[in-house]
Amino acid sequence: MKNRLMCHLIANYPDFNKSFEIAEALARGGADSIEVQFPFSDPSADGPYILKACDIALKNGFTVDKGFDLVRRIVNITKLDVFIMSYANIPYTRGLESFVKESASIGIRGLIIPDLTLNNDEGLIELGEKYTIPIIPVITLTTPQERIDAILSIQPEYVYAVLRKGITGESTEITNENITFLKNLSQEGVKVLGGFGINSREQVNSLAPYLFTSVAGTVFVKEIEKETGDMINRIEVLTASLVTDQSTTTSKGGDFSSSINICR
């Protein structure tokens, strides 16, 4: 049995060709979808590993045109669902409508722009409706219920659930509070993408009953940074290890009183 996994990669990291090869390795390893981050110089929610990867991608010549070219190739070759993640500065500079329109034209499955939020989205949600592309709001453990209700009232196809406070790459403790948070969201009829802190098969197994898909990111950046062996093969093997379900480690509604430390 196989669990669902969305793999996060940074466009143009470590360079354009390698980032495409990484996407192919993720697909071969069993990823169901890929989240392609357009690198930005000040990624406010990202930790040191992704920050460093973004810096390298920018120094190696990332442009928005290259980002769209990469995503187009990934969509066409892997046939996976591909999502674009970007901070608002990039689509705003490009022209928000142009960015959404081009995203839709290359066949992506959704847009995640965490700093364009409901009621402060500069028309992003309407543009998503216009070009038939899901806009994916972000919900955290500390989001007030009134705010969650407002987000759910627009009937998004997906929501991105942040599993803890802080930035990516740090240790995360999954407890009954986190599981209740995910369970409540999943019962609303929305597809829940859960990220920030996933780096092992056991964690994916444990979260699978409450998510449409788990999202893993920093674990791949760390693998890319290693200087030993065949990096592309290691990415494929790592992906396969994360998606493979082991019934002995899967908990469907079990006791989560023992916390799980995870790190995205």
mmCIF file of C-alpha atoms in Angstrom:
data_model
loop_
_atom_site.group_PDB
_atom_site.id
_atom_site.type_symbol
_atom_site.label_atom_id
_atom_site.label_comp_id
_atom_site.label_asym_id
_atom_site.label_seq_id
_atom_site.Cartn_x
_atom_site.Cartn_y
_atom_site.Cartn_z
ATOM 1 C CA MET A 1 0.000 0.000 0.000
ATOM 2 C CA LYS A 2 1.187 3.509 -0.828
ATOM 3 C CA ASN A 3 0.595 6.779 0.992
ATOM 4 C CA ARG A 4 0.047 10.058 -0.791
ATOM 5 C CA LEU A 5 2.970 12.490 -0.784
ATOM 6 C CA MET A 6 3.480 15.963 -2.209
ATOM 7 C CA CYS A 7 7.173 16.713 -2.655
ATOM 8 C CA HIS A 8 8.395 20.283 -2.431
ATOM 9 C CA LEU A 9 11.239 21.420 -4.681
ATOM 10 C CA ILE A 10 12.794 24.803 -5.358
ATOM 11 C CA ALA A 11 12.871 25.811 -9.022
ATOM 12 C CA ASN A 12 16.422 26.171 -10.380
ATOM 13 C CA TYR A 13 17.974 24.491 -7.328
ATOM 14 C CA PRO A 14 20.702 23.491 -7.567
ATOM 15 C CA ASP A 15 20.302 24.542 -11.211
ATOM 16 C CA PHE A 16 17.645 24.329 -13.911
ATOM 17 C CA ASN A 17 18.532 20.903 -15.338
ATOM 18 C CA LYS A 18 19.112 19.296 -11.965
ATOM 19 C CA SER A 19 15.808 20.595 -10.602
ATOM 20 C CA PHE A 20 14.032 18.929 -13.522
ATOM 21 C CA GLU A 21 15.950 15.689 -12.935
ATOM 22 C CA ILE A 22 14.946 15.872 -9.268
ATOM 23 C CA ALA A 23 11.293 16.196 -10.291
ATOM 24 C CA GLU A 24 11.633 13.087 -12.461
ATOM 25 C CA ALA A 25 13.226 11.216 -9.535
ATOM 26 C CA LEU A 26 10.372 12.259 -7.245
ATOM 27 C CA ALA A 27 7.894 10.908 -9.783
ATOM 28 C CA ARG A 28 9.758 7.612 -10.157
ATOM 29 C CA GLY A 29 9.919 7.307 -6.380
ATOM 30 C CA GLY A 30 6.139 7.451 -6.101
ATOM 31 C CA ALA A 31 5.228 11.074 -5.373
ATOM 32 C CA ASP A 32 1.610 11.897 -6.190
ATOM 33 C CA SER A 33 2.230 15.599 -6.675
ATOM 34 C CA ILE A 34 4.991 18.195 -6.710
ATOM 35 C CA GLU A 35 4.985 21.655 -5.176
ATOM 36 C CA VAL A 36 7.401 23.895 -7.081
ATOM 37 C CA GLN A 37 8.550 26.912 -5.113
ATOM 38 C CA PHE A 38 9.586 29.978 -7.063
ATOM 39 C CA PRO A 39 12.599 31.188 -5.070
ATOM 40 C CA PHE A 40 12.469 34.571 -3.388
ATOM 41 C CA SER A 41 15.177 36.472 -1.548
ATOM 42 C CA ASP A 42 13.186 36.811 1.679
ATOM 43 C CA PRO A 43 10.973 33.720 2.134
ATOM 44 C CA SER A 44 9.332 34.625 5.447
ATOM 45 C CA ALA A 45 7.999 31.167 6.385
ATOM 46 C CA ASP A 46 11.065 29.183 5.368
ATOM 47 C CA GLY A 47 13.943 27.975 7.507
ATOM 48 C CA PRO A 48 17.679 28.025 6.790
ATOM 49 C CA TYR A 49 17.789 25.047 4.433
ATOM 50 C CA ILE A 50 15.141 26.336 2.038
ATOM 51 C CA LEU A 51 16.443 29.893 2.450
ATOM 52 C CA LYS A 52 19.902 28.707 1.354
ATOM 53 C CA ALA A 53 18.409 26.734 -1.543
ATOM 54 C CA CYS A 54 16.466 29.799 -2.709
ATOM 55 C CA ASP A 55 19.635 31.899 -2.527
ATOM 56 C CA ILE A 56 21.524 29.374 -4.666
ATOM 57 C CA ALA A 57 18.665 29.191 -7.180
ATOM 58 C CA LEU A 58 18.611 32.981 -7.520
ATOM 59 C CA LYS A 59 22.394 33.210 -7.878
ATOM 60 C CA ASN A 60 22.226 30.527 -10.562
ATOM 61 C CA GLY A 61 19.929 32.678 -12.660
ATOM 62 C CA PHE A 62 16.354 31.881 -11.693
ATOM 63 C CA THR A 63 13.757 33.954 -13.523
ATOM 64 C CA VAL A 64 9.985 33.648 -13.522
ATOM 65 C CA ASP A 65 10.139 32.615 -17.176
ATOM 66 C CA LYS A 66 12.512 29.792 -16.222
ATOM 67 C CA GLY A 67 10.170 28.830 -13.401
ATOM 68 C CA PHE A 68 7.209 28.496 -15.734
ATOM 69 C CA ASP A 69 9.346 26.606 -18.255
ATOM 70 C CA LEU A 70 10.417 24.151 -15.556
ATOM 71 C CA VAL A 71 6.862 23.632 -14.329
ATOM 72 C CA ARG A 72 5.618 23.130 -17.894
ATOM 73 C CA ARG A 73 8.215 20.399 -18.426
ATOM 74 C CA ILE A 74 7.384 18.708 -15.133
ATOM 75 C CA VAL A 75 3.661 18.700 -15.939
ATOM 76 C CA ASN A 76 4.188 17.351 -19.438
ATOM 77 C CA ILE A 77 6.765 14.676 -18.597
ATOM 78 C CA THR A 78 5.760 13.381 -15.163
ATOM 79 C CA LYS A 79 1.969 13.678 -15.615
ATOM 80 C CA LEU A 80 1.730 14.424 -11.882
ATOM 81 C CA ASP A 81 -0.373 17.120 -10.284
ATOM 82 C CA VAL A 82 1.923 20.128 -9.979
ATOM 83 C CA PHE A 83 1.352 23.116 -7.704
ATOM 84 C CA ILE A 84 3.211 26.424 -7.699
ATOM 85 C CA MET A 85 4.164 28.013 -4.392
ATOM 86 C CA SER A 86 5.345 31.613 -4.390
ATOM 87 C CA TYR A 87 5.496 34.607 -2.120
ATOM 88 C CA ALA A 88 3.367 37.534 -3.266
ATOM 89 C CA ASN A 89 6.204 39.738 -4.508
ATOM 90 C CA ILE A 90 6.831 37.534 -7.547
ATOM 91 C CA PRO A 91 3.268 37.368 -8.964
ATOM 92 C CA TYR A 92 2.667 40.993 -7.962
ATOM 93 C CA THR A 93 5.736 42.133 -9.925
ATOM 94 C CA ARG A 94 4.793 39.939 -12.861
ATOM 95 C CA GLY A 95 1.214 41.198 -12.751
ATOM 96 C CA LEU A 96 -1.142 39.095 -10.696
ATOM 97 C CA GLU A 97 -3.550 38.288 -13.501
ATOM 98 C CA SER A 98 -0.732 37.480 -15.902
ATOM 99 C CA PHE A 99 0.808 35.160 -13.313
ATOM 100 C CA VAL A 100 -2.452 33.318 -12.659
ATOM 101 C CA LYS A 101 -3.311 33.118 -16.351
ATOM 102 C CA GLU A 102 0.092 31.685 -17.268
ATOM 103 C CA SER A 103 -0.066 29.246 -14.365
ATOM 104 C CA ALA A 104 -3.406 27.973 -15.615
ATOM 105 C CA SER A 105 -2.185 27.743 -19.222
ATOM 106 C CA ILE A 106 0.603 25.301 -18.342
ATOM 107 C CA GLY A 107 -1.728 22.961 -16.490
ATOM 108 C CA ILE A 108 -0.851 23.356 -12.834
ATOM 109 C CA ARG A 109 -3.249 22.010 -10.227
ATOM 110 C CA GLY A 110 -3.214 24.927 -7.814
ATOM 111 C CA LEU A 111 -1.485 28.044 -6.487
ATOM 112 C CA ILE A 112 -0.164 28.518 -2.951
ATOM 113 C CA ILE A 113 0.657 32.157 -2.163
ATOM 114 C CA PRO A 114 0.712 32.245 1.645
ATOM 115 C CA ASP A 115 1.049 36.001 2.072
ATOM 116 C CA LEU A 116 -2.005 36.807 -0.079
ATOM 117 C CA THR A 117 -4.695 35.930 2.443
ATOM 118 C CA LEU A 118 -8.490 36.006 2.387
ATOM 119 C CA ASN A 119 -9.756 39.616 2.302
ATOM 120 C CA ASN A 120 -6.193 40.784 1.579
ATOM 121 C CA ASP A 121 -5.598 38.779 -1.569
ATOM 122 C CA GLU A 122 -5.480 41.590 -4.178
ATOM 123 C CA GLY A 123 -8.184 39.762 -6.167
ATOM 124 C CA LEU A 124 -6.309 36.443 -6.282
ATOM 125 C CA ILE A 125 -9.320 34.309 -5.396
ATOM 126 C CA GLU A 126 -11.439 35.915 -8.124
ATOM 127 C CA LEU A 127 -8.639 35.382 -10.629
ATOM 128 C CA GLY A 128 -8.458 31.738 -9.603
ATOM 129 C CA GLU A 129 -12.157 31.408 -10.362
ATOM 130 C CA LYS A 130 -11.757 33.267 -13.658
ATOM 131 C CA TYR A 131 -8.986 30.963 -14.891
ATOM 132 C CA THR A 132 -10.289 27.820 -13.173
ATOM 133 C CA ILE A 133 -7.270 27.267 -10.988
ATOM 134 C CA PRO A 134 -7.595 26.445 -7.277
ATOM 135 C CA ILE A 135 -6.172 29.028 -4.879
ATOM 136 C CA ILE A 136 -5.013 27.237 -1.753
ATOM 137 C CA PRO A 137 -5.414 29.111 1.542
ATOM 138 C CA VAL A 138 -3.111 28.415 4.466
ATOM 139 C CA ILE A 139 -4.511 27.503 7.889
ATOM 140 C CA THR A 140 -2.402 27.135 11.028
ATOM 141 C CA LEU A 141 -2.922 25.720 14.498
ATOM 142 C CA THR A 142 -3.400 29.262 15.782
ATOM 143 C CA THR A 143 -5.872 30.425 13.117
ATOM 144 C CA PRO A 144 -9.056 31.528 14.959
ATOM 145 C CA GLN A 145 -12.117 29.384 14.288
ATOM 146 C CA GLU A 146 -13.978 32.410 12.931
ATOM 147 C CA ARG A 147 -11.199 32.832 10.360
ATOM 148 C CA ILE A 148 -11.238 29.140 9.478
ATOM 149 C CA ASP A 149 -15.010 29.312 8.962
ATOM 150 C CA ALA A 150 -14.567 32.303 6.649
ATOM 151 C CA ILE A 151 -11.948 30.463 4.600
ATOM 152 C CA LEU A 152 -14.089 27.338 4.339
ATOM 153 C CA SER A 153 -17.112 29.439 3.330
ATOM 154 C CA ILE A 154 -15.491 30.179 -0.042
ATOM 155 C CA GLN A 155 -15.372 26.402 -0.605
ATOM 156 C CA PRO A 156 -11.724 25.952 -1.582
ATOM 157 C CA GLU A 157 -10.839 22.619 -3.127
ATOM 158 C CA TYR A 158 -7.695 22.435 -0.979
ATOM 159 C CA VAL A 159 -6.323 24.003 2.176
ATOM 160 C CA TYR A 160 -2.710 23.894 3.331
ATOM 161 C CA ALA A 161 -2.516 22.977 7.009
ATOM 162 C CA VAL A 162 0.632 24.104 8.809
ATOM 163 C CA LEU A 163 1.452 21.517 11.461
ATOM 164 C CA ARG A 164 3.181 23.863 13.877
ATOM 165 C CA LYS A 165 4.241 27.438 14.590
ATOM 166 C CA GLY A 166 7.443 28.894 13.197
ATOM 167 C CA ILE A 167 9.403 28.302 10.025
ATOM 168 C CA THR A 168 10.234 25.222 7.965
ATOM 169 C CA GLY A 169 13.137 22.998 8.885
ATOM 170 C CA GLU A 170 12.627 23.042 12.647
ATOM 171 C CA SER A 171 11.583 20.188 14.910
ATOM 172 C CA THR A 172 7.842 19.634 15.162
ATOM 173 C CA GLU A 173 5.924 17.852 17.857
ATOM 174 C CA ILE A 174 2.750 16.117 16.698
ATOM 175 C CA THR A 175 0.279 15.582 19.527
ATOM 176 C CA ASN A 176 -3.461 15.064 19.958
ATOM 177 C CA GLU A 177 -3.861 18.812 19.352
ATOM 178 C CA ASN A 178 -2.382 18.538 15.852
ATOM 179 C CA ILE A 179 -4.381 15.437 15.009
ATOM 180 C CA THR A 180 -7.630 17.036 16.193
ATOM 181 C CA PHE A 181 -6.806 20.100 14.084
ATOM 182 C CA LEU A 182 -6.332 17.956 10.965
ATOM 183 C CA LYS A 183 -9.314 15.745 11.684
ATOM 184 C CA ASN A 184 -11.616 18.756 12.036
ATOM 185 C CA LEU A 185 -10.420 20.203 8.733
ATOM 186 C CA SER A 186 -10.719 16.926 6.843
ATOM 187 C CA GLN A 187 -14.301 16.521 8.047
ATOM 188 C CA GLU A 188 -15.235 19.762 6.258
ATOM 189 C CA GLY A 189 -15.076 18.125 2.836
ATOM 190 C CA VAL A 190 -11.886 19.948 1.801
ATOM 191 C CA LYS A 191 -8.670 18.307 0.647
ATOM 192 C CA VAL A 192 -6.088 18.940 3.349
ATOM 193 C CA LEU A 193 -2.420 19.268 2.441
ATOM 194 C CA GLY A 194 -0.336 18.951 5.602
ATOM 195 C CA GLY A 195 3.228 20.203 5.849
ATOM 196 C CA PHE A 196 6.010 21.636 8.033
ATOM 197 C CA GLY A 197 7.857 18.740 9.545
ATOM 198 C CA ILE A 198 7.653 15.494 7.578
ATOM 199 C CA ASN A 199 10.797 13.440 7.041
ATOM 200 C CA SER A 200 9.972 9.779 7.669
ATOM 201 C CA ARG A 201 7.670 6.982 6.563
ATOM 202 C CA GLU A 202 6.310 6.594 10.084
ATOM 203 C CA GLN A 203 5.168 10.204 10.161
ATOM 204 C CA VAL A 204 3.476 9.955 6.761
ATOM 205 C CA ASN A 205 1.744 6.758 7.896
ATOM 206 C CA SER A 206 0.518 8.369 11.103
ATOM 207 C CA LEU A 207 -0.849 11.471 9.399
ATOM 208 C CA ALA A 208 -2.313 9.718 6.331
ATOM 209 C CA PRO A 209 -5.807 9.114 7.781
ATOM 210 C CA TYR A 210 -6.298 12.849 8.306
ATOM 211 C CA LEU A 211 -4.754 14.312 5.138
ATOM 212 C CA PHE A 212 -5.351 14.317 1.415
ATOM 213 C CA THR A 213 -1.574 14.331 1.165
ATOM 214 C CA SER A 214 1.455 14.937 3.343
ATOM 215 C CA VAL A 215 3.957 17.554 2.159
ATOM 216 C CA ALA A 216 7.711 17.085 2.564
ATOM 217 C CA GLY A 217 10.312 19.672 1.650
ATOM 218 C CA THR A 218 13.421 20.303 3.720
ATOM 219 C CA VAL A 219 14.172 16.577 3.879
ATOM 220 C CA PHE A 220 14.824 16.699 0.109
ATOM 221 C CA VAL A 221 16.926 19.862 0.313
ATOM 222 C CA LYS A 222 19.117 18.159 2.916
ATOM 223 C CA GLU A 223 19.502 15.149 0.616
ATOM 224 C CA ILE A 224 20.485 17.385 -2.315
ATOM 225 C CA GLU A 225 23.152 19.053 -0.168
ATOM 226 C CA LYS A 226 24.952 15.774 0.494
ATOM 227 C CA GLU A 227 28.072 15.334 -1.606
ATOM 228 C CA THR A 228 28.223 11.539 -1.645
ATOM 229 C CA GLY A 229 26.834 9.090 -4.179
ATOM 230 C CA ASP A 230 24.283 9.604 -6.929
ATOM 231 C CA MET A 231 22.060 12.455 -5.731
ATOM 232 C CA ILE A 232 19.254 11.756 -8.202
ATOM 233 C CA ASN A 233 19.102 8.104 -7.189
ATOM 234 C CA ARG A 234 19.137 9.068 -3.508
ATOM 235 C CA ILE A 235 16.154 11.384 -4.058
ATOM 236 C CA GLU A 236 14.225 8.592 -5.756
ATOM 237 C CA VAL A 237 15.008 6.126 -2.958
ATOM 238 C CA LEU A 238 14.106 8.674 -0.275
ATOM 239 C CA THR A 239 10.767 9.395 -1.954
ATOM 240 C CA ALA A 240 9.957 5.686 -2.159
ATOM 241 C CA SER A 241 10.785 5.262 1.522
ATOM 242 C CA LEU A 242 8.372 8.054 2.485
ATOM 243 C CA VAL A 243 5.400 6.853 0.438
ATOM 244 C CA THR A 244 5.596 3.144 1.319
ATOM 245 C CA ASP A 245 3.022 2.244 3.951
ATOM 246 C CA GLN A 246 3.827 -0.224 6.707
ATOM 247 C CA SER A 247 0.680 -1.525 8.337
ATOM 248 C CA THR A 248 2.543 -2.070 11.578
ATOM 249 C CA THR A 249 3.274 1.645 11.853
ATOM 250 C CA THR A 250 -0.035 2.967 10.570
ATOM 251 C CA SER A 251 -2.420 4.299 13.198
ATOM 252 C CA LYS A 252 -6.016 4.940 12.217
ATOM 253 C CA GLY A 253 -7.494 6.892 15.059
ATOM 254 C CA GLY A 254 -5.136 5.419 17.659
ATOM 255 C CA ASP A 255 -3.668 6.985 20.764
ATOM 256 C CA PHE A 256 -1.433 9.957 20.001
ATOM 257 C CA SER A 257 -0.569 10.634 23.617
ATOM 258 C CA SER A 258 3.018 9.764 22.712
ATOM 259 C CA SER A 259 4.244 12.700 20.663
ATOM 260 C CA ILE A 260 6.133 12.409 17.384
ATOM 261 C CA ASN A 261 9.030 14.745 16.646
ATOM 262 C CA ILE A 262 9.241 15.608 12.973
ATOM 263 C CA CYS A 263 11.165 18.126 10.952
ATOM 264 C CA ARG A 264 10.376 19.638 7.556
#
